PDB file of C-alpha atoms in Angstrom:
ATOM      1  CA  UNK A   1       0.000   0.000   0.000  1.00  0.00           C
ATOM      2  CA  UNK A   2       1.191   3.515  -0.795  1.00  0.00           C
ATOM      3  CA  UNK A   3       2.269   5.621   2.196  1.00  0.00           C
ATOM      4  CA  UNK A   4       0.655   8.733   3.622  1.00  0.00           C
ATOM      5  CA  UNK A   5       2.803  11.843   3.127  1.00  0.00           C
ATOM      6  CA  UNK A   6       2.344  14.659   5.632  1.00  0.00           C
ATOM      7  CA  UNK A   7       4.029  18.066   5.795  1.00  0.00           C
ATOM      8  CA  UNK A   8       3.715  20.354   8.792  1.00  0.00           C
ATOM      9  CA  UNK A   9       4.908  23.974   9.005  1.00  0.00           C
ATOM     10  CA  UNK A  10       7.444  23.381   6.224  1.00  0.00           C
ATOM     11  CA  UNK A  11       9.896  26.182   5.503  1.00  0.00           C
ATOM     12  CA  UNK A  12      12.683  26.289   2.925  1.00  0.00           C
ATOM     13  CA  UNK A  13      14.935  29.037   1.571  1.00  0.00           C
ATOM     14  CA  UNK A  14      17.559  29.425  -1.125  1.00  0.00           C
ATOM     15  CA  UNK A  15      19.989  31.724   0.634  1.00  0.00           C
ATOM     16  CA  UNK A  16      18.079  34.860   1.681  1.00  0.00           C
ATOM     17  CA  UNK A  17      15.064  34.002  -0.508  1.00  0.00           C
ATOM     18  CA  UNK A  18      12.326  32.078   1.302  1.00  0.00           C
ATOM     19  CA  UNK A  19      10.420  29.874  -1.147  1.00  0.00           C
ATOM     20  CA  UNK A  20       8.103  27.969   1.208  1.00  0.00           C
ATOM     21  CA  UNK A  21       6.976  29.185   4.612  1.00  0.00           C
ATOM     22  CA  UNK A  22       4.575  27.519   7.036  1.00  0.00           C
ATOM     23  CA  UNK A  23       3.329  24.991   4.487  1.00  0.00           C
ATOM     24  CA  UNK A  24       0.978  22.207   5.638  1.00  0.00           C
ATOM     25  CA  UNK A  25      -0.256  19.364   3.428  1.00  0.00           C
ATOM     26  CA  UNK A  26      -1.347  15.744   3.483  1.00  0.00           C
ATOM     27  CA  UNK A  27      -1.286  13.368   0.534  1.00  0.00           C
ATOM     28  CA  UNK A  28      -3.353  10.240   1.037  1.00  0.00           C
ATOM     29  CA  UNK A  29      -2.362   6.865  -0.456  1.00  0.00           C
ATOM     30  CA  UNK A  30      -3.220   6.095  -4.058  1.00  0.00           C
ATOM     31  CA  UNK A  31      -4.190   9.636  -5.081  1.00  0.00           C
ATOM     32  CA  UNK A  32      -3.065  11.449  -8.226  1.00  0.00           C
ATOM     33  CA  UNK A  33      -2.181  14.920  -6.935  1.00  0.00           C
ATOM     34  CA  UNK A  34      -1.273  17.969  -9.036  1.00  0.00           C
ATOM     35  CA  UNK A  35       1.057  20.662  -7.699  1.00  0.00           C
ATOM     36  CA  UNK A  36       0.057  23.852  -9.482  1.00  0.00           C
ATOM     37  CA  UNK A  37       1.170  27.459  -9.314  1.00  0.00           C
ATOM     38  CA  UNK A  38       3.112  30.146 -11.195  1.00  0.00           C
ATOM     39  CA  UNK A  39       6.811  29.866 -12.002  1.00  0.00           C
ATOM     40  CA  UNK A  40       8.993  30.179  -8.919  1.00  0.00           C
ATOM     41  CA  UNK A  41       6.219  29.374  -6.453  1.00  0.00           C
ATOM     42  CA  UNK A  42       7.980  26.352  -4.946  1.00  0.00           C
ATOM     43  CA  UNK A  43       6.512  23.356  -6.795  1.00  0.00           C
ATOM     44  CA  UNK A  44       9.853  21.787  -7.675  1.00  0.00           C
ATOM     45  CA  UNK A  45      11.226  22.708  -4.253  1.00  0.00           C
ATOM     46  CA  UNK A  46       8.360  20.902  -2.539  1.00  0.00           C
ATOM     47  CA  UNK A  47       8.995  17.844  -4.689  1.00  0.00           C
ATOM     48  CA  UNK A  48      12.682  17.962  -3.734  1.00  0.00           C
ATOM     49  CA  UNK A  49      11.756  18.095  -0.048  1.00  0.00           C
ATOM     50  CA  UNK A  50       9.289  15.199  -0.305  1.00  0.00           C
ATOM     51  CA  UNK A  51      11.826  13.027  -2.136  1.00  0.00           C
ATOM     52  CA  UNK A  52      14.638  13.849   0.285  1.00  0.00           C
ATOM     53  CA  UNK A  53      16.804  15.605  -2.303  1.00  0.00           C
ATOM     54  CA  UNK A  54      16.448  18.815  -0.274  1.00  0.00           C
ATOM     55  CA  UNK A  55      16.336  19.092   3.516  1.00  0.00           C
ATOM     56  CA  UNK A  56      13.551  20.881   5.347  1.00  0.00           C
ATOM     57  CA  UNK A  57      14.770  24.073   7.006  1.00  0.00           C
ATOM     58  CA  UNK A  58      11.946  24.159   9.548  1.00  0.00           C
ATOM     59  CA  UNK A  59       8.976  21.886  10.160  1.00  0.00           C
ATOM     60  CA  UNK A  60       8.701  18.234   9.128  1.00  0.00           C
ATOM     61  CA  UNK A  61       7.759  16.025   6.217  1.00  0.00           C
ATOM     62  CA  UNK A  62       6.887  12.450   7.145  1.00  0.00           C
ATOM     63  CA  UNK A  63       6.260   9.421   4.980  1.00  0.00           C
ATOM     64  CA  UNK A  64       4.262   6.845   6.924  1.00  0.00           C
ATOM     65  CA  UNK A  65       5.157   8.809  10.072  1.00  0.00           C
ATOM     66  CA  UNK A  66       8.882   8.533   9.319  1.00  0.00           C
ATOM     67  CA  UNK A  67      10.813  11.810   8.863  1.00  0.00           C
ATOM     68  CA  UNK A  68      12.047  12.051   5.278  1.00  0.00           C
ATOM     69  CA  UNK A  69      15.540  13.114   6.342  1.00  0.00           C
ATOM     70  CA  UNK A  70      15.889   9.885   8.350  1.00  0.00           C
ATOM     71  CA  UNK A  71      15.179   7.602   5.392  1.00  0.00           C
ATOM     72  CA  UNK A  72      18.410   6.259   3.804  1.00  0.00           C
ATOM     73  CA  UNK A  73      18.683   6.984   0.049  1.00  0.00           C
ATOM     74  CA  UNK A  74      18.668   3.286  -0.848  1.00  0.00           C
ATOM     75  CA  UNK A  75      15.453   2.741   1.118  1.00  0.00           C
ATOM     76  CA  UNK A  76      13.900   5.844  -0.444  1.00  0.00           C
ATOM     77  CA  UNK A  77      14.749   4.562  -3.932  1.00  0.00           C
ATOM     78  CA  UNK A  78      12.877   1.350  -3.198  1.00  0.00           C
ATOM     79  CA  UNK A  79       9.515   3.021  -2.762  1.00  0.00           C
ATOM     80  CA  UNK A  80       9.780   6.455  -4.425  1.00  0.00           C
ATOM     81  CA  UNK A  81      10.670   7.115  -8.063  1.00  0.00           C
ATOM     82  CA  UNK A  82      10.804  10.308 -10.103  1.00  0.00           C
ATOM     83  CA  UNK A  83      10.381  11.378 -13.717  1.00  0.00           C
ATOM     84  CA  UNK A  84      12.063  14.777 -14.238  1.00  0.00           C
ATOM     85  CA  UNK A  85      11.357  17.363 -16.910  1.00  0.00           C
ATOM     86  CA  UNK A  86      14.706  16.920 -18.652  1.00  0.00           C
ATOM     87  CA  UNK A  87      16.358  13.557 -19.230  1.00  0.00           C
ATOM     88  CA  UNK A  88      19.639  14.133 -21.049  1.00  0.00           C
ATOM     89  CA  UNK A  89      21.047  10.758 -22.087  1.00  0.00           C
ATOM     90  CA  UNK A  90      24.323  11.221 -23.917  1.00  0.00           C
ATOM     91  CA  UNK A  91      25.363   7.581 -24.215  1.00  0.00           C
ATOM     92  CA  UNK A  92      23.733   5.051 -26.563  1.00  0.00           C
ATOM     93  CA  UNK A  93      22.071   2.947 -23.861  1.00  0.00           C
ATOM     94  CA  UNK A  94      19.256   0.818 -25.242  1.00  0.00           C
ATOM     95  CA  UNK A  95      15.724   1.212 -23.981  1.00  0.00           C
ATOM     96  CA  UNK A  96      15.981  -1.909 -21.821  1.00  0.00           C
ATOM     97  CA  UNK A  97      19.375  -0.896 -20.415  1.00  0.00           C
ATOM     98  CA  UNK A  98      17.872   2.459 -19.459  1.00  0.00           C
ATOM     99  CA  UNK A  99      14.856   0.856 -17.793  1.00  0.00           C
ATOM    100  CA  UNK A 100      17.062  -1.558 -15.846  1.00  0.00           C
ATOM    101  CA  UNK A 101      18.770   1.433 -14.220  1.00  0.00           C
ATOM    102  CA  UNK A 102      15.625   1.547 -12.105  1.00  0.00           C
ATOM    103  CA  UNK A 103      16.608  -1.817 -10.645  1.00  0.00           C
ATOM    104  CA  UNK A 104      19.934  -0.570  -9.216  1.00  0.00           C
ATOM    105  CA  UNK A 105      18.578  -0.363  -5.620  1.00  0.00           C
ATOM    106  CA  UNK A 106      17.703  -4.075  -5.838  1.00  0.00           C
ATOM    107  CA  UNK A 107      20.901  -5.471  -7.373  1.00  0.00           C
ATOM    108  CA  UNK A 108      22.734  -8.189  -5.475  1.00  0.00           C
ATOM    109  CA  UNK A 109      26.007  -7.573  -3.667  1.00  0.00           C
ATOM    110  CA  UNK A 110      27.927  -8.433  -6.832  1.00  0.00           C
ATOM    111  CA  UNK A 111      26.100  -5.704  -8.750  1.00  0.00           C
ATOM    112  CA  UNK A 112      24.353  -8.079 -11.126  1.00  0.00           C
ATOM    113  CA  UNK A 113      20.830  -7.967 -12.499  1.00  0.00           C
ATOM    114  CA  UNK A 114      18.796 -11.070 -11.733  1.00  0.00           C
ATOM    115  CA  UNK A 115      16.362 -12.802 -14.055  1.00  0.00           C
ATOM    116  CA  UNK A 116      13.595 -11.188 -12.000  1.00  0.00           C
ATOM    117  CA  UNK A 117      15.105  -7.727 -12.612  1.00  0.00           C
ATOM    118  CA  UNK A 118      15.041  -8.288 -16.362  1.00  0.00           C
ATOM    119  CA  UNK A 119      11.484  -9.644 -16.256  1.00  0.00           C
ATOM    120  CA  UNK A 120      10.350  -6.578 -14.295  1.00  0.00           C
ATOM    121  CA  UNK A 121      12.095  -4.291 -16.779  1.00  0.00           C
ATOM    122  CA  UNK A 122      10.347  -5.947 -19.715  1.00  0.00           C
ATOM    123  CA  UNK A 123       6.975  -5.801 -17.925  1.00  0.00           C
ATOM    124  CA  UNK A 124       7.415  -2.071 -17.291  1.00  0.00           C
ATOM    125  CA  UNK A 125       8.216  -1.477 -20.948  1.00  0.00           C
ATOM    126  CA  UNK A 126       5.075  -3.381 -21.910  1.00  0.00           C
ATOM    127  CA  UNK A 127       3.007  -1.308 -19.456  1.00  0.00           C
ATOM    128  CA  UNK A 128       4.273   1.926 -21.009  1.00  0.00           C
ATOM    129  CA  UNK A 129       4.107   0.680 -24.620  1.00  0.00           C
ATOM    130  CA  UNK A 130       7.868   1.053 -25.052  1.00  0.00           C
ATOM    131  CA  UNK A 131       8.868  -2.574 -25.602  1.00  0.00           C
ATOM    132  CA  UNK A 132       9.572  -1.760 -29.274  1.00  0.00           C
ATOM    133  CA  UNK A 133      12.423   0.456 -28.034  1.00  0.00           C
ATOM    134  CA  UNK A 134      14.064  -2.283 -25.945  1.00  0.00           C
ATOM    135  CA  UNK A 135      17.017  -2.627 -28.336  1.00  0.00           C
ATOM    136  CA  UNK A 136      17.077   0.909 -29.706  1.00  0.00           C
ATOM    137  CA  UNK A 137      19.499   3.548 -28.382  1.00  0.00           C
ATOM    138  CA  UNK A 138      17.481   5.946 -26.251  1.00  0.00           C
ATOM    139  CA  UNK A 139      19.289   8.971 -27.672  1.00  0.00           C
ATOM    140  CA  UNK A 140      17.708   8.202 -31.071  1.00  0.00           C
ATOM    141  CA  UNK A 141      14.131   8.397 -29.748  1.00  0.00           C
ATOM    142  CA  UNK A 142      11.804  11.381 -29.900  1.00  0.00           C
ATOM    143  CA  UNK A 143      11.126  13.401 -26.762  1.00  0.00           C
ATOM    144  CA  UNK A 144       7.796  11.694 -26.128  1.00  0.00           C
ATOM    145  CA  UNK A 145       9.201   8.214 -26.733  1.00  0.00           C
ATOM    146  CA  UNK A 146      12.169   8.887 -24.456  1.00  0.00           C
ATOM    147  CA  UNK A 147       9.926  10.233 -21.703  1.00  0.00           C
ATOM    148  CA  UNK A 148       7.857   7.030 -21.765  1.00  0.00           C
ATOM    149  CA  UNK A 149      11.070   5.005 -21.431  1.00  0.00           C
ATOM    150  CA  UNK A 150      12.025   7.131 -18.414  1.00  0.00           C
ATOM    151  CA  UNK A 151       8.571   6.417 -16.957  1.00  0.00           C
ATOM    152  CA  UNK A 152       9.232   2.697 -17.459  1.00  0.00           C
ATOM    153  CA  UNK A 153      12.570   3.134 -15.660  1.00  0.00           C
ATOM    154  CA  UNK A 154      10.781   4.762 -12.725  1.00  0.00           C
ATOM    155  CA  UNK A 155       8.202   1.964 -12.623  1.00  0.00           C
ATOM    156  CA  UNK A 156      11.003  -0.613 -12.596  1.00  0.00           C
ATOM    157  CA  UNK A 157      11.750   0.604  -9.077  1.00  0.00           C
ATOM    158  CA  UNK A 158       8.283  -0.739  -8.191  1.00  0.00           C
ATOM    159  CA  UNK A 159       7.537   2.514  -6.377  1.00  0.00           C
ATOM    160  CA  UNK A 160       4.650   3.215  -4.074  1.00  0.00           C
ATOM    161  CA  UNK A 161       5.105   6.933  -4.789  1.00  0.00           C
ATOM    162  CA  UNK A 162       5.755   8.340  -8.271  1.00  0.00           C
ATOM    163  CA  UNK A 163       6.878  11.956  -8.618  1.00  0.00           C
ATOM    164  CA  UNK A 164       6.569  13.854 -11.897  1.00  0.00           C
ATOM    165  CA  UNK A 165       8.442  17.150 -12.093  1.00  0.00           C
ATOM    166  CA  UNK A 166       6.895  18.945 -15.073  1.00  0.00           C
ATOM    167  CA  UNK A 167       7.287  15.662 -16.922  1.00  0.00           C
ATOM    168  CA  UNK A 168       4.992  16.695 -19.799  1.00  0.00           C
ATOM    169  CA  UNK A 169       6.307  20.241 -20.285  1.00  0.00           C
ATOM    170  CA  UNK A 170       8.329  19.382 -23.398  1.00  0.00           C
ATOM    171  CA  UNK A 171       5.787  17.027 -24.965  1.00  0.00           C
ATOM    172  CA  UNK A 172       3.251  17.851 -27.650  1.00  0.00           C
ATOM    173  CA  UNK A 173      -0.455  17.471 -26.871  1.00  0.00           C
ATOM    174  CA  UNK A 174      -0.712  13.903 -28.123  1.00  0.00           C
ATOM    175  CA  UNK A 175       2.233  12.624 -26.099  1.00  0.00           C
ATOM    176  CA  UNK A 176       1.278  14.650 -23.017  1.00  0.00           C
ATOM    177  CA  UNK A 177      -2.240  13.197 -22.935  1.00  0.00           C
ATOM    178  CA  UNK A 178      -0.953   9.680 -23.639  1.00  0.00           C
ATOM    179  CA  UNK A 179       1.680  10.003 -20.900  1.00  0.00           C
ATOM    180  CA  UNK A 180      -0.824  11.256 -18.312  1.00  0.00           C
ATOM    181  CA  UNK A 181      -3.364   8.582 -19.265  1.00  0.00           C
ATOM    182  CA  UNK A 182      -0.738   5.880 -18.721  1.00  0.00           C
ATOM    183  CA  UNK A 183       0.173   7.306 -15.317  1.00  0.00           C
ATOM    184  CA  UNK A 184      -3.505   7.572 -14.341  1.00  0.00           C
ATOM    185  CA  UNK A 185      -4.099   3.945 -15.267  1.00  0.00           C
ATOM    186  CA  UNK A 186      -1.101   2.815 -13.213  1.00  0.00           C
ATOM    187  CA  UNK A 187      -2.234   4.891 -10.248  1.00  0.00           C
ATOM    188  CA  UNK A 188      -5.677   3.302 -10.360  1.00  0.00           C
ATOM    189  CA  UNK A 189      -4.643  -0.291 -11.058  1.00  0.00           C
ATOM    190  CA  UNK A 190      -1.543  -0.470  -8.849  1.00  0.00           C
ATOM    191  CA  UNK A 191      -2.489   1.966  -6.086  1.00  0.00           C
ATOM    192  CA  UNK A 192       0.543   4.185  -6.719  1.00  0.00           C
ATOM    193  CA  UNK A 193       0.475   7.689  -5.244  1.00  0.00           C
ATOM    194  CA  UNK A 194       1.364  10.217  -7.956  1.00  0.00           C
ATOM    195  CA  UNK A 195       2.550  13.766  -7.227  1.00  0.00           C
ATOM    196  CA  UNK A 196       2.832  15.847 -10.385  1.00  0.00           C
ATOM    197  CA  UNK A 197       4.237  19.392 -10.552  1.00  0.00           C
ATOM    198  CA  UNK A 198       2.756  20.895 -13.695  1.00  0.00           C
ATOM    199  CA  UNK A 199       1.569  24.038 -15.469  1.00  0.00           C
ATOM    200  CA  UNK A 200      -1.301  22.790 -17.615  1.00  0.00           C
ATOM    201  CA  UNK A 201      -4.497  23.367 -15.624  1.00  0.00           C
ATOM    202  CA  UNK A 202      -6.627  21.390 -18.059  1.00  0.00           C
ATOM    203  CA  UNK A 203      -4.364  18.340 -17.962  1.00  0.00           C
ATOM    204  CA  UNK A 204      -4.571  18.499 -14.175  1.00  0.00           C
ATOM    205  CA  UNK A 205      -8.361  18.782 -14.309  1.00  0.00           C
ATOM    206  CA  UNK A 206      -8.588  15.865 -16.725  1.00  0.00           C
ATOM    207  CA  UNK A 207      -6.390  13.359 -14.900  1.00  0.00           C
ATOM    208  CA  UNK A 208      -5.779  14.346 -11.273  1.00  0.00           C
ATOM    209  CA  UNK A 209      -7.853  13.540  -8.185  1.00  0.00           C
ATOM    210  CA  UNK A 210      -6.659  16.443  -6.068  1.00  0.00           C
ATOM    211  CA  UNK A 211      -4.800  19.738  -6.453  1.00  0.00           C
ATOM    212  CA  UNK A 212      -2.371  21.642  -4.236  1.00  0.00           C
ATOM    213  CA  UNK A 213      -2.269  25.252  -5.453  1.00  0.00           C
ATOM    214  CA  UNK A 214       0.812  27.192  -4.332  1.00  0.00           C
ATOM    215  CA  UNK A 215       1.659  30.879  -4.498  1.00  0.00           C
ATOM    216  CA  UNK A 216       3.546  33.441  -2.441  1.00  0.00           C
ATOM    217  CA  UNK A 217       5.411  30.872  -0.310  1.00  0.00           C
ATOM    218  CA  UNK A 218       2.115  29.364   0.840  1.00  0.00           C
ATOM    219  CA  UNK A 219      -0.452  26.801  -0.195  1.00  0.00           C
ATOM    220  CA  UNK A 220      -3.416  28.869  -1.342  1.00  0.00           C
ATOM    221  CA  UNK A 221      -5.868  25.996  -1.757  1.00  0.00           C
ATOM    222  CA  UNK A 222      -5.896  22.199  -1.635  1.00  0.00           C
ATOM    223  CA  UNK A 223      -8.502  19.524  -2.167  1.00  0.00           C
ATOM    224  CA  UNK A 224     -10.578  17.998  -4.941  1.00  0.00           C
ATOM    225  CA  UNK A 225     -10.078  19.399  -8.435  1.00  0.00           C
ATOM    226  CA  UNK A 226     -13.580  20.914  -8.568  1.00  0.00           C
ATOM    227  CA  UNK A 227     -13.004  22.740  -5.271  1.00  0.00           C
ATOM    228  CA  UNK A 228      -9.548  24.152  -6.072  1.00  0.00           C
ATOM    229  CA  UNK A 229      -9.716  24.995  -9.769  1.00  0.00           C
ATOM    230  CA  UNK A 230     -12.280  27.749  -9.356  1.00  0.00           C
ATOM    231  CA  UNK A 231     -12.387  31.134 -11.058  1.00  0.00           C
ATOM    232  CA  UNK A 232     -11.621  32.841  -7.737  1.00  0.00           C
ATOM    233  CA  UNK A 233      -8.575  30.708  -6.908  1.00  0.00           C
ATOM    234  CA  UNK A 234      -7.079  30.719 -10.400  1.00  0.00           C
ATOM    235  CA  UNK A 235      -7.438  34.467 -10.921  1.00  0.00           C
ATOM    236  CA  UNK A 236      -5.966  35.190  -7.502  1.00  0.00           C
ATOM    237  CA  UNK A 237      -2.905  32.981  -8.035  1.00  0.00           C
ATOM    238  CA  UNK A 238      -2.223  33.517 -11.753  1.00  0.00           C
ATOM    239  CA  UNK A 239      -3.530  37.097 -11.963  1.00  0.00           C
ATOM    240  CA  UNK A 240      -5.246  36.536 -15.282  1.00  0.00           C
ATOM    241  CA  UNK A 241      -8.979  36.314 -16.063  1.00  0.00           C
ATOM    242  CA  UNK A 242     -10.470  32.894 -16.776  1.00  0.00           C
ATOM    243  CA  UNK A 243     -13.810  31.221 -17.285  1.00  0.00           C
ATOM    244  CA  UNK A 244     -14.580  27.786 -15.860  1.00  0.00           C
ATOM    245  CA  UNK A 245     -16.738  25.393 -17.850  1.00  0.00           C
ATOM    246  CA  UNK A 246     -18.273  22.360 -16.152  1.00  0.00           C
ATOM    247  CA  UNK A 247     -19.857  19.807 -18.450  1.00  0.00           C
ATOM    248  CA  UNK A 248     -20.501  16.063 -18.164  1.00  0.00           C
ATOM    249  CA  UNK A 249     -18.526  15.921 -14.940  1.00  0.00           C
ATOM    250  CA  UNK A 250     -15.460  17.490 -16.557  1.00  0.00           C
ATOM    251  CA  UNK A 251     -13.915  20.855 -15.743  1.00  0.00           C
ATOM    252  CA  UNK A 252     -12.236  23.043 -18.374  1.00  0.00           C
ATOM    253  CA  UNK A 253     -10.350  26.297 -17.818  1.00  0.00           C
ATOM    254  CA  UNK A 254     -10.682  28.907 -20.569  1.00  0.00           C
ATOM    255  CA  UNK A 255      -8.311  31.882 -20.678  1.00  0.00           C
ATOM    256  CA  UNK A 256      -9.650  35.342 -21.385  1.00  0.00           C
ATOM    257  CA  UNK A 257      -7.769  38.187 -23.077  1.00  0.00           C
ATOM    258  CA  UNK A 258      -7.269  40.815 -20.348  1.00  0.00           C
ATOM    259  CA  UNK A 259      -6.367  43.722 -22.630  1.00  0.00           C
ATOM    260  CA  UNK A 260      -9.042  44.974 -25.036  1.00  0.00           C
ATOM    261  CA  UNK A 261      -6.413  46.577 -27.285  1.00  0.00           C
ATOM    262  CA  UNK A 262      -4.568  43.272 -27.622  1.00  0.00           C
ATOM    263  CA  UNK A 263      -7.827  41.405 -28.208  1.00  0.00           C
ATOM    264  CA  UNK A 264      -8.494  43.551 -31.301  1.00  0.00           C
ATOM    265  CA  UNK A 265      -5.578  41.858 -33.085  1.00  0.00           C
ATOM    266  CA  UNK A 266      -6.622  38.296 -32.318  1.00  0.00           C
TER     267      UNK A 266
END
């Protein structure tokens, strides 16, 4: 079962600049949670704190009531995996070799991959529809294809928590929707908790269960998508006018042109 992740009075600064201050949150097991907010609002920082890459300055973050900074990296890698925005791969590793990197925390003391490791790697490539890239060098794949291979690598860790740090930012619409649909399916069928820092409000509305909306060093709103992605919240945080459409149980955010003079040229 996926763990509960709880943050209390979390504070973090980069030098003199405080990015998060007095932040409280709780992420329940098996939920697909979007972290939303303007650039520089602390989304990636919060992900770094949850994953243990960064250390909390004040307050606590606990995973199953265990402080994150007390979890050894090897243990963390066995239940939490991440898909970053950029995945520069400069060497001609094949798709399967890349996916098997996710099995490093489980290798035996001689550093070898077991038959089980290879079977898990192949299964993860099948789950993400990347098995056709098993023997192809990853640096020859398109951005969307490569990102799905990186997702397979993360799944090879057999994580209970999957973190996406703007993982669809460089993908076109087709690949972004396909990627998010795959993650949603895995969250539902395998009970994986997904935490996704992202910018696309409509992708979040389409696939996520809950939203944490950050701005000005604080969490401005958190809860179900329908309760957080409101006209009031979005306009306050993003400072741009929007209209919210609700139809057939689906929520869509429409941008409005704030400047009449600009609108004349559109």
